[in-house]
mmCIF file of C-alpha atoms (C1' of nucleotides) in Angstrom:
data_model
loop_
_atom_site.group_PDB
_atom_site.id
_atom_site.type_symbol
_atom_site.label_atom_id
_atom_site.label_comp_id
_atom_site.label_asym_id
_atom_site.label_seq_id
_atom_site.Cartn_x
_atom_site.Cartn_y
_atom_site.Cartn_z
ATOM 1 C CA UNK A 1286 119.635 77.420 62.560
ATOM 2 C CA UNK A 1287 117.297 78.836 59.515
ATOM 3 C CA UNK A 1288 118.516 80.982 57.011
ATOM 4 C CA UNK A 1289 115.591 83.300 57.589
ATOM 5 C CA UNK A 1290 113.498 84.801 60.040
ATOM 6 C CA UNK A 1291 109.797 84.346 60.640
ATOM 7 C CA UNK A 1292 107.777 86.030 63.690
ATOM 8 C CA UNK A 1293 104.666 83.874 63.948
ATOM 9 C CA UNK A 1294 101.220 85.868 64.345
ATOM 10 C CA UNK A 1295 97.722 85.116 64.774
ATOM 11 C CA UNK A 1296 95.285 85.859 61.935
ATOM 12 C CA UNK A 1297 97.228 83.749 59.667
ATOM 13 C CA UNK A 1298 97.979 80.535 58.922
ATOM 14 C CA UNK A 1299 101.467 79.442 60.203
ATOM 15 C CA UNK A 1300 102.165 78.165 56.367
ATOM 16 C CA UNK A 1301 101.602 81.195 54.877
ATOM 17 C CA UNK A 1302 103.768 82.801 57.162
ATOM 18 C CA UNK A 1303 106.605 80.800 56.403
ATOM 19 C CA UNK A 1304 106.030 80.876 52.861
ATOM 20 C CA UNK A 1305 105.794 85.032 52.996
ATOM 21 C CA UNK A 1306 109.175 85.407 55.271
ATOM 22 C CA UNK A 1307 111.179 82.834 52.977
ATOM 23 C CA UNK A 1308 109.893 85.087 49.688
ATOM 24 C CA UNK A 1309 111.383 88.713 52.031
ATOM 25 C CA UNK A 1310 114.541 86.362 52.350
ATOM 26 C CA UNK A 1311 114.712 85.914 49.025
ATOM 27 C CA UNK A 1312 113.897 88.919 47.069
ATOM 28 C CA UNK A 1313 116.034 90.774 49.727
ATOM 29 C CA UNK A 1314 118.976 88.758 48.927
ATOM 30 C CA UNK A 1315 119.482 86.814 52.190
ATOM 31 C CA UNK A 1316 119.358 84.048 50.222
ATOM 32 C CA UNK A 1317 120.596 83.683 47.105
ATOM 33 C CA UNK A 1318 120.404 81.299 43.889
ATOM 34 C CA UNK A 1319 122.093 78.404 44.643
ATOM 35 C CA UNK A 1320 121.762 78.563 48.711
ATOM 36 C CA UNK A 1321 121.098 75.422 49.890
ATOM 37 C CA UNK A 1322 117.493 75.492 51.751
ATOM 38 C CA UNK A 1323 117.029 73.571 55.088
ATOM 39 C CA UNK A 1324 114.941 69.781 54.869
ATOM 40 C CA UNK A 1325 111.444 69.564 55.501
ATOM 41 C CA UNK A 1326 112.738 67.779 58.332
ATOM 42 C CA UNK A 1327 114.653 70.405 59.472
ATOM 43 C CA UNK A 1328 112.181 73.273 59.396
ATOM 44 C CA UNK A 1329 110.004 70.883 61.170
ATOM 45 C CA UNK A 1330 112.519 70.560 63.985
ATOM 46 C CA UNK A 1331 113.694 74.301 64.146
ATOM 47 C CA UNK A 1332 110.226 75.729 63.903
ATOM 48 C CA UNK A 1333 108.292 72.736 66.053
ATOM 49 C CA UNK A 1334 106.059 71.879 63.106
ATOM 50 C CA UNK A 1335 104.605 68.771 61.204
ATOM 51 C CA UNK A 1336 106.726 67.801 58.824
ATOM 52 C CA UNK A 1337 103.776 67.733 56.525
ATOM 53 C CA UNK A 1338 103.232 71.440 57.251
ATOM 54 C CA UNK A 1339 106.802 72.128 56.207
ATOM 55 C CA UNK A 1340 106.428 70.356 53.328
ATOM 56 C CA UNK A 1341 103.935 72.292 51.958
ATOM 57 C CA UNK A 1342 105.655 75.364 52.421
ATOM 58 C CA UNK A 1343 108.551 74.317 49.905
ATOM 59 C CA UNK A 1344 105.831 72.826 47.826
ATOM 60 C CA UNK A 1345 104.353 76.179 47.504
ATOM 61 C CA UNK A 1346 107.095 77.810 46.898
ATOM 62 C CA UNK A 1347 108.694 75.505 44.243
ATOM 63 C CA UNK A 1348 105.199 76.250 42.627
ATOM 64 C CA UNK A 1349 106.655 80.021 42.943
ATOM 65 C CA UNK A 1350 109.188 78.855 41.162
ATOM 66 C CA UNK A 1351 111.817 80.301 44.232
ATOM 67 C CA UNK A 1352 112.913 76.748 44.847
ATOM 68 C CA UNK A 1353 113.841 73.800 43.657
ATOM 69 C CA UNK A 1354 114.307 70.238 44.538
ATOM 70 C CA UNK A 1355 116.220 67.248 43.665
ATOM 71 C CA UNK A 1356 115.041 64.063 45.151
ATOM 72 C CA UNK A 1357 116.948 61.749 47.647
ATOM 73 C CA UNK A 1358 119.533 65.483 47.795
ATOM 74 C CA UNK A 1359 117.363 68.352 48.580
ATOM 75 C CA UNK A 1360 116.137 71.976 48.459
ATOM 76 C CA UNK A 1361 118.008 75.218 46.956
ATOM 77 C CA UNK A 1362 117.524 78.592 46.099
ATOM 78 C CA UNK A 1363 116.253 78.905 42.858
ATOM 79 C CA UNK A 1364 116.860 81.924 40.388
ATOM 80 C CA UNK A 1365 113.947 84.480 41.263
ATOM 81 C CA UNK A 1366 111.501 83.332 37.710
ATOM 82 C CA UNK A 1367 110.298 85.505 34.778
ATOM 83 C CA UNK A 1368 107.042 86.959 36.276
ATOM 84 C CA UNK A 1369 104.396 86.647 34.252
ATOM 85 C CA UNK A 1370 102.536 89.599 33.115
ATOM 86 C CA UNK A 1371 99.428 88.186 34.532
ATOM 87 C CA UNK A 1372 100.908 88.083 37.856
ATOM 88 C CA UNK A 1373 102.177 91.451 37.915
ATOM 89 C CA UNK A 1374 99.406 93.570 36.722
ATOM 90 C CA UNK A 1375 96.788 91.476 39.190
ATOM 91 C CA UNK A 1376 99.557 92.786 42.084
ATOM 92 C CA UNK A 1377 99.295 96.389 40.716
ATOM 93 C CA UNK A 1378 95.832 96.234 40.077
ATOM 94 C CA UNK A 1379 94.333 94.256 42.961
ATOM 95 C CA UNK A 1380 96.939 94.348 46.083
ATOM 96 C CA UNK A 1381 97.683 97.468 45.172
ATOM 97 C CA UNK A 1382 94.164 98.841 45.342
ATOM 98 C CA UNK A 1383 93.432 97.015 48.525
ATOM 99 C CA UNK A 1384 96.653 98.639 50.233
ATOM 100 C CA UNK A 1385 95.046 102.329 49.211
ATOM 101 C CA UNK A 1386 91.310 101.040 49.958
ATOM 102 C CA UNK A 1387 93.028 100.119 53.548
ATOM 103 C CA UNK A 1388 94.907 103.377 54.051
ATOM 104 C CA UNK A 1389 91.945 105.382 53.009
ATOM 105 C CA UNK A 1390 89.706 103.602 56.053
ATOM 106 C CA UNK A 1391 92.417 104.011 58.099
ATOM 107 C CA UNK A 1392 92.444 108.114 57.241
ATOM 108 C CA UNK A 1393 96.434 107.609 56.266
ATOM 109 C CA UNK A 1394 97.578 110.010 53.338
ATOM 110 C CA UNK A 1395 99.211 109.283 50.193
ATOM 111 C CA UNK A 1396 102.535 110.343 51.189
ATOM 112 C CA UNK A 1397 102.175 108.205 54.243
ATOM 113 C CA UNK A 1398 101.586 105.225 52.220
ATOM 114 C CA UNK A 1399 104.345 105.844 49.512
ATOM 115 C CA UNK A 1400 107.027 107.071 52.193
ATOM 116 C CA UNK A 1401 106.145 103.507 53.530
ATOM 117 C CA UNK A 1402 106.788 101.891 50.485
ATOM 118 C CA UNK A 1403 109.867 102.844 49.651
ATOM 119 C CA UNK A 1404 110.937 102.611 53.033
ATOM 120 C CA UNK A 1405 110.292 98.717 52.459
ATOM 121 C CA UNK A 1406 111.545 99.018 49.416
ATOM 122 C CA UNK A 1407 114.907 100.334 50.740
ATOM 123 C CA UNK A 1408 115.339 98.092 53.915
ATOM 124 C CA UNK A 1409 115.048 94.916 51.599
ATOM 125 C CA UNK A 1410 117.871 96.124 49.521
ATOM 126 C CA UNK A 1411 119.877 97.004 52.548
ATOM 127 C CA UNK A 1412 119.712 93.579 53.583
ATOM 128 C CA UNK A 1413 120.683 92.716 50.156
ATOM 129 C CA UNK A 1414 123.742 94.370 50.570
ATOM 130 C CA UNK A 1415 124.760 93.031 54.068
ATOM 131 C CA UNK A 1416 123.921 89.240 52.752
ATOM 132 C CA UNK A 1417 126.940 89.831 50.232
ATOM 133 C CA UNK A 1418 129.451 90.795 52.853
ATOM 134 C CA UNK A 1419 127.891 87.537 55.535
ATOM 135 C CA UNK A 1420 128.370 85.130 52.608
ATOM 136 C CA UNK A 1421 131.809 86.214 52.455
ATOM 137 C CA UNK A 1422 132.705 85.738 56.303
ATOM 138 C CA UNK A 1423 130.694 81.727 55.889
ATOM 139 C CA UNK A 1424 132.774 81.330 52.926
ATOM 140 C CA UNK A 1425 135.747 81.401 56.007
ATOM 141 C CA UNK A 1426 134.830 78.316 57.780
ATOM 142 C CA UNK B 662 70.316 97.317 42.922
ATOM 143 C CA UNK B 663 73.070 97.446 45.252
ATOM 144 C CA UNK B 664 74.994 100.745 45.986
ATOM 145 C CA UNK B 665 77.956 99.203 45.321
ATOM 146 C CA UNK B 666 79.876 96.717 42.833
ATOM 147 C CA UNK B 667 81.534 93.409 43.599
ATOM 148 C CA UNK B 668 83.395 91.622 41.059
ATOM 149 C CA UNK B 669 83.517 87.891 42.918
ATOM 150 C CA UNK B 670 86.455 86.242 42.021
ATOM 151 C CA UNK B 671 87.945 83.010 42.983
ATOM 152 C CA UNK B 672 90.703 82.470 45.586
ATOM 153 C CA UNK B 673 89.088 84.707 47.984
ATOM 154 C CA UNK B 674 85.832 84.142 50.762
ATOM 155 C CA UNK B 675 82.940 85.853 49.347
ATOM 156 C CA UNK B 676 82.336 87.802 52.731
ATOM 157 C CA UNK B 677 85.917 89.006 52.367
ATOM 158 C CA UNK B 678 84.860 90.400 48.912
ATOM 159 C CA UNK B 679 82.109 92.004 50.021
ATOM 160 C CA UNK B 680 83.275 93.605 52.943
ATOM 161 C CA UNK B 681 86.062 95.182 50.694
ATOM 162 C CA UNK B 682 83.618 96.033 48.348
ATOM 163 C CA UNK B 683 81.398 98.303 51.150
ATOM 164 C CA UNK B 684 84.854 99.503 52.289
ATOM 165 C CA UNK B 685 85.957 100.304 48.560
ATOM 166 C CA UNK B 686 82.558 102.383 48.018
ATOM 167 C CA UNK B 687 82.773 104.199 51.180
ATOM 168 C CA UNK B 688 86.335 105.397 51.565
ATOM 169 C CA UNK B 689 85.780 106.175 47.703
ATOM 170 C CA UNK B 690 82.575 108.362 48.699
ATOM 171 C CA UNK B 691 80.279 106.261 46.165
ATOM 172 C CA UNK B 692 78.578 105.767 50.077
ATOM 173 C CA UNK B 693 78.451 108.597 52.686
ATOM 174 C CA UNK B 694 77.792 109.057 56.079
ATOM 175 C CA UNK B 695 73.599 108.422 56.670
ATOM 176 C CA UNK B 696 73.242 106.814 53.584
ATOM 177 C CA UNK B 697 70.854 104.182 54.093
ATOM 178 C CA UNK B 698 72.278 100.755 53.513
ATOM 179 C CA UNK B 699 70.444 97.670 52.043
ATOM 180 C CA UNK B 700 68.980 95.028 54.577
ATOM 181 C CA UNK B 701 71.011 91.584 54.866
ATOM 182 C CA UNK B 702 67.220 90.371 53.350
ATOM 183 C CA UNK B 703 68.262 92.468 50.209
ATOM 184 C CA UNK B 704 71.802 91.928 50.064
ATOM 185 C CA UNK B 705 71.290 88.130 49.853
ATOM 186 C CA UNK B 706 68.419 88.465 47.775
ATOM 187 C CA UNK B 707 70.504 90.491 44.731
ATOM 188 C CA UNK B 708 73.995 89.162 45.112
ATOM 189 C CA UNK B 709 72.531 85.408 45.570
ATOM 190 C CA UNK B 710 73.937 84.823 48.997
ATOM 191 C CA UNK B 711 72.631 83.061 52.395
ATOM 192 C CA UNK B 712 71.139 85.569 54.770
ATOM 193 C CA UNK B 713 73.128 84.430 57.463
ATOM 194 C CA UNK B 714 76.477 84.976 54.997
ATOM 195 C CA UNK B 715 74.848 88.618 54.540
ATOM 196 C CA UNK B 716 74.816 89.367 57.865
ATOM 197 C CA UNK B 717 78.428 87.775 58.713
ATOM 198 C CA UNK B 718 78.964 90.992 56.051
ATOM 199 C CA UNK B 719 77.448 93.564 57.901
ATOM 200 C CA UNK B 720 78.926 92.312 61.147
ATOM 201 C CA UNK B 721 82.075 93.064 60.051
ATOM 202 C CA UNK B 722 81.972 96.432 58.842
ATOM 203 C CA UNK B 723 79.795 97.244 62.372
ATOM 204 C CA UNK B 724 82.783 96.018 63.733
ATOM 205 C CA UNK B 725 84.923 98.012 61.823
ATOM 206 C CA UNK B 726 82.693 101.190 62.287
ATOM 207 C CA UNK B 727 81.521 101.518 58.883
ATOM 208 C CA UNK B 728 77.999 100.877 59.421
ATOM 209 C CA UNK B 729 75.607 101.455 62.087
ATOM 210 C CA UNK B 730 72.584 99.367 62.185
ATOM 211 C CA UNK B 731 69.076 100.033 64.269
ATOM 212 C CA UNK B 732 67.115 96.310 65.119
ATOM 213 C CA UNK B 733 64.220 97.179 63.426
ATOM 214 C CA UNK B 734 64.745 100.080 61.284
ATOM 215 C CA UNK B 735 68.016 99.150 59.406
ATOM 216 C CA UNK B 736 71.586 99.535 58.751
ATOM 217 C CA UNK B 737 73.224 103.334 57.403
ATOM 218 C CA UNK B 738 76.533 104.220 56.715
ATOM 219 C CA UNK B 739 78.647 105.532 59.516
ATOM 220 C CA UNK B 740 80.587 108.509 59.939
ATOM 221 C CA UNK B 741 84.058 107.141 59.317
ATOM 222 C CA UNK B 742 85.378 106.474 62.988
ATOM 223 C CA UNK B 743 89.251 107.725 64.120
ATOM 224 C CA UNK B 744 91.037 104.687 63.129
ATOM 225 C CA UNK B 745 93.545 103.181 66.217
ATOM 226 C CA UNK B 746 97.323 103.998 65.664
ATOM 227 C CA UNK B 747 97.871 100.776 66.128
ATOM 228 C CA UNK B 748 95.957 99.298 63.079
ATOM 229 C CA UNK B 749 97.745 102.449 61.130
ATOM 230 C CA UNK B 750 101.160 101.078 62.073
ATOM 231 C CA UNK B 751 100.318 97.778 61.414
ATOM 232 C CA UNK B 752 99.357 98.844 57.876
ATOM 233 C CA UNK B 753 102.345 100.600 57.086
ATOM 234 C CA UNK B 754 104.690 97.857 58.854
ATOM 235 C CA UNK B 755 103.232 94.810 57.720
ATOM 236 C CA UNK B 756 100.700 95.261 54.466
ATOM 237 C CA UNK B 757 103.127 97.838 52.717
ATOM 238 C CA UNK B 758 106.046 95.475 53.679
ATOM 239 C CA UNK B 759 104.333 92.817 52.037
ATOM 240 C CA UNK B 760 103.216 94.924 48.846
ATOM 241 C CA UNK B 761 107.143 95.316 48.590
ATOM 242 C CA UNK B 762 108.376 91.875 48.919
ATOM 243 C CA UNK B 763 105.269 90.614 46.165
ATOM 244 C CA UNK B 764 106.579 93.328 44.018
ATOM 245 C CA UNK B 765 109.961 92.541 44.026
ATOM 246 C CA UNK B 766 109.411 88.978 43.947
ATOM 247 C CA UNK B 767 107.601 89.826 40.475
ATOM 248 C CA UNK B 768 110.475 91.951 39.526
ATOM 249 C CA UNK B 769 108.795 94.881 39.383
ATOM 250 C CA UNK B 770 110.064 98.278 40.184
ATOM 251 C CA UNK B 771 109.895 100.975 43.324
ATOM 252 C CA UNK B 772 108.643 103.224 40.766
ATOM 253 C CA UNK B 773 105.923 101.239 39.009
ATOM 254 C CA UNK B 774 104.432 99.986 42.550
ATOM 255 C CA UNK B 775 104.468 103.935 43.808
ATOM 256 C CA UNK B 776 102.464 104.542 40.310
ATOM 257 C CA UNK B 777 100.256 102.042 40.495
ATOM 258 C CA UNK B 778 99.514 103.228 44.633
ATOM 259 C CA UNK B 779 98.787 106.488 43.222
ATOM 260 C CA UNK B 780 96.912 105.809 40.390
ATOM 261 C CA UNK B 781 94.564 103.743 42.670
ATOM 262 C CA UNK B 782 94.603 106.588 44.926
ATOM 263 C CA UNK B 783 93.572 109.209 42.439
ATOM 264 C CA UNK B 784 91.039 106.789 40.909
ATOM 265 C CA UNK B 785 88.888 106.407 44.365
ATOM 266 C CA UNK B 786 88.931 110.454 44.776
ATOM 267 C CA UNK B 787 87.831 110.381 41.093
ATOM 268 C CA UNK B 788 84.699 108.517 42.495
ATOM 269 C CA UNK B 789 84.048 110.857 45.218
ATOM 270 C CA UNK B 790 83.962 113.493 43.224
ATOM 271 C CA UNK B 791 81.078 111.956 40.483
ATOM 272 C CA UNK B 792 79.458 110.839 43.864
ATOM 273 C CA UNK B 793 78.975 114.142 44.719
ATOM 274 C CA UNK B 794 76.938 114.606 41.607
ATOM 275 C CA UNK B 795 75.063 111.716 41.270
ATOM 276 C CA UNK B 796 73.157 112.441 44.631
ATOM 277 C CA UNK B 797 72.222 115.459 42.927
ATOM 278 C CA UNK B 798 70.834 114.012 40.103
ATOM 279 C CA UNK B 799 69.197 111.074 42.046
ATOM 280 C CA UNK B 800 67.302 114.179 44.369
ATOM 281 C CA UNK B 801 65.300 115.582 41.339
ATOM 282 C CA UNK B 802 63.587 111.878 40.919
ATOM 283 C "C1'" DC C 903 47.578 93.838 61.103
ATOM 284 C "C1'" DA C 904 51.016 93.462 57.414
ATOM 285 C "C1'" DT C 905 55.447 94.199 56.124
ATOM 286 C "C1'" DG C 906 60.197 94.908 56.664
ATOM 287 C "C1'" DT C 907 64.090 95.212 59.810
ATOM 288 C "C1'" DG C 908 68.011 93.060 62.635
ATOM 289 C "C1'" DT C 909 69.386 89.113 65.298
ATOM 290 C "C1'" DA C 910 70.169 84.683 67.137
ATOM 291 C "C1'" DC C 911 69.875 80.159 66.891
ATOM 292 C "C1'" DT C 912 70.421 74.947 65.205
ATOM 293 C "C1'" DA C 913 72.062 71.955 61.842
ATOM 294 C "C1'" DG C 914 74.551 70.444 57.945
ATOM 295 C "C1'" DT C 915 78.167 70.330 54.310
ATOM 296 C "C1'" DA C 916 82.531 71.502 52.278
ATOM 297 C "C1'" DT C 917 87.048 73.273 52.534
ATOM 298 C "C1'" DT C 918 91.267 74.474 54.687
ATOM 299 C "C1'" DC C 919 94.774 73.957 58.040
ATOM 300 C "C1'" DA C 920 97.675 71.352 60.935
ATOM 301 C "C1'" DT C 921 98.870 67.282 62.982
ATOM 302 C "C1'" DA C 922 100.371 62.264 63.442
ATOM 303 C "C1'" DG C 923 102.216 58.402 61.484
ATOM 304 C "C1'" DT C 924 103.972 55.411 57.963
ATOM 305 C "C1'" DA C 925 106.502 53.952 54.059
ATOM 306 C "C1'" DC C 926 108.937 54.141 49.825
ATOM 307 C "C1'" DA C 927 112.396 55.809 46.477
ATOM 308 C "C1'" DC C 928 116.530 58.406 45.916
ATOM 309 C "C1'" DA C 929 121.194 60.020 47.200
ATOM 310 C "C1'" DT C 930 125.368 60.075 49.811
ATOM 311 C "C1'" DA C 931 128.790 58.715 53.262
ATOM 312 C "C1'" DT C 932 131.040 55.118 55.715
ATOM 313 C "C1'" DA D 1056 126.235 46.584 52.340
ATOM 314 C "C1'" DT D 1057 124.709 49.616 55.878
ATOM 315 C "C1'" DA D 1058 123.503 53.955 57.923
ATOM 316 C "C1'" DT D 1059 121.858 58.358 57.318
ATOM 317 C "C1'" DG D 1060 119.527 62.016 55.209
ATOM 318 C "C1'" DT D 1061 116.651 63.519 51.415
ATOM 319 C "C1'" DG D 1062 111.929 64.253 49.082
ATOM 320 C "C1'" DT D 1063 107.337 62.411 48.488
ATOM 321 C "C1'" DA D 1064 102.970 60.317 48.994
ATOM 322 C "C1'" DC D 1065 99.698 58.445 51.520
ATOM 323 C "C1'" DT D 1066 95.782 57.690 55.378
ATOM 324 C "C1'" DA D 1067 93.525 59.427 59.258
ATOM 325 C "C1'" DT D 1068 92.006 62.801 62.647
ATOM 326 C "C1'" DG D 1069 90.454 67.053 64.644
ATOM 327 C "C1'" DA D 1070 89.770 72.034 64.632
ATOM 328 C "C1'" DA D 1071 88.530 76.107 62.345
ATOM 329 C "C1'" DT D 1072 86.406 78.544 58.694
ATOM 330 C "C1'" DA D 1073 83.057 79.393 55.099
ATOM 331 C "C1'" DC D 1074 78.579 78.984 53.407
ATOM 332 C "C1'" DT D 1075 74.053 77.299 53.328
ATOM 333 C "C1'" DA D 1076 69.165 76.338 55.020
ATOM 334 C "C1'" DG D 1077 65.650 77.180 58.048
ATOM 335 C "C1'" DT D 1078 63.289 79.084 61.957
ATOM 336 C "C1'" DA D 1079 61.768 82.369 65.231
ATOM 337 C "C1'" DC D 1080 61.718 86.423 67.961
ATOM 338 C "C1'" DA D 1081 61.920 91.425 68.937
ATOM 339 C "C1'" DC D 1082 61.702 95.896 66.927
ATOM 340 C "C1'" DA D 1083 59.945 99.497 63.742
ATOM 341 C "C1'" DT D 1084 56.911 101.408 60.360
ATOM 342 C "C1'" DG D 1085 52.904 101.969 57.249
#
DNA sequence: CATGTGTACTAGTATTCATAGTACACATAT
DNA sequence: ATATGTGTACTATGAATACTAGTACACATG
């Protein structure tokens, strides 16, 4: 029983797959600061992977700064970091640009691509909203 | 002297970075339709590459329907082919989706993403349209 | 014929990914 | 103290990918 979802696809390796659907749990408030995160041994089990593999998924993502660890206790939800500027204006200049370089191959239009966008943009904060009522109804057991 | 610029950076496969370069130039119209395209001999020659990684280039964007290659004449830019509805929809679900949850992850906002997809946007028609007049010049040599 | 083209090989090296297994230190519950 | 669960660090292996080097053949053109 993971607190996220994750559809595994070909073209990618299963790590970076886990790392990207734990980051859309997080920014999209499914899990929160302070959630504790499943054991390396557990996503191993759930997910039928090495253990090693798992473990280099929450390396990865302490490295993002999205968890942390204690030792000998475990994982958690960290608060989401201060970005740095560096970060952000590679996103906007580079994954930005190779979205648009994609859409224009693929003969898509502008609007297409920004009507996209936001809807993303809008189903992540929906979730956000349902995880604050679910949290509620665990908070019951 | 290559019809197109590449910027290699770390992190990336340089055949990745080329093939997006090619793709960048044509969808931007800095390479149309018949132009003729450099031979894998050249490409490796200028950008300092393996043959064989030169042609693992080319491959690609045959495979993509970029470029159109004759054994023994050359390689020319395509006509951009009708790109599948399912490679649209896969853009718009998945690469858009995951523009969103980097964004947000950075903490940036709806608005500066949609910007910076624009600005991108308007930047590669810019290019078509000075493309349009370079050819001109380069006929008069 | 000489030159340039694409193409297909073989072979090698380096890196990445994923797995398997082991073991230790830390923390908590019984 | 013991049992259980935690993170962490290793070694080793195999597969896949990336990139290189070199060679050779068929095709096309001057």
């Amino acid at each position: 029983m993971l607190p996220f979802t994750v559809e595994f696809r070909t073209g990618l390796s299963l790590y970076q797959q886990l790392v990207y659907a734990v980051q859309k749990a997080i920014v999209s408030g499914q899990l929160l600061p302070g959630d504790r995160f499943p054991s390396v041994r557990k996503l191993s089990q759930e997910l039928r992977i090495n253990p090693n593999t798992a473990q280099k998924v929450v390396t990865r993502l302490v490295d993002q700064g999205l968890l942390e660890v204690k030792p000998g206790v475990g994982t958690m939800v960290a608060r989401l970091p201060e970005a740095s500027p560096r970060e952000r204006s590679a996103l906007l200049d580079h994954e930005a640009e190779a979205l648009v370089v994609e859409a224009r191959r693929l003969s898509l239009t502008l609007g297409q691509v920004q009507q996209a966008v936001q809807d993303h943009w809008n189903g992540l904060s929906e979730v956000s909203v349902n995880a604050r009522e679910n949290p509620g109804k665990e908070g019951s057991k």
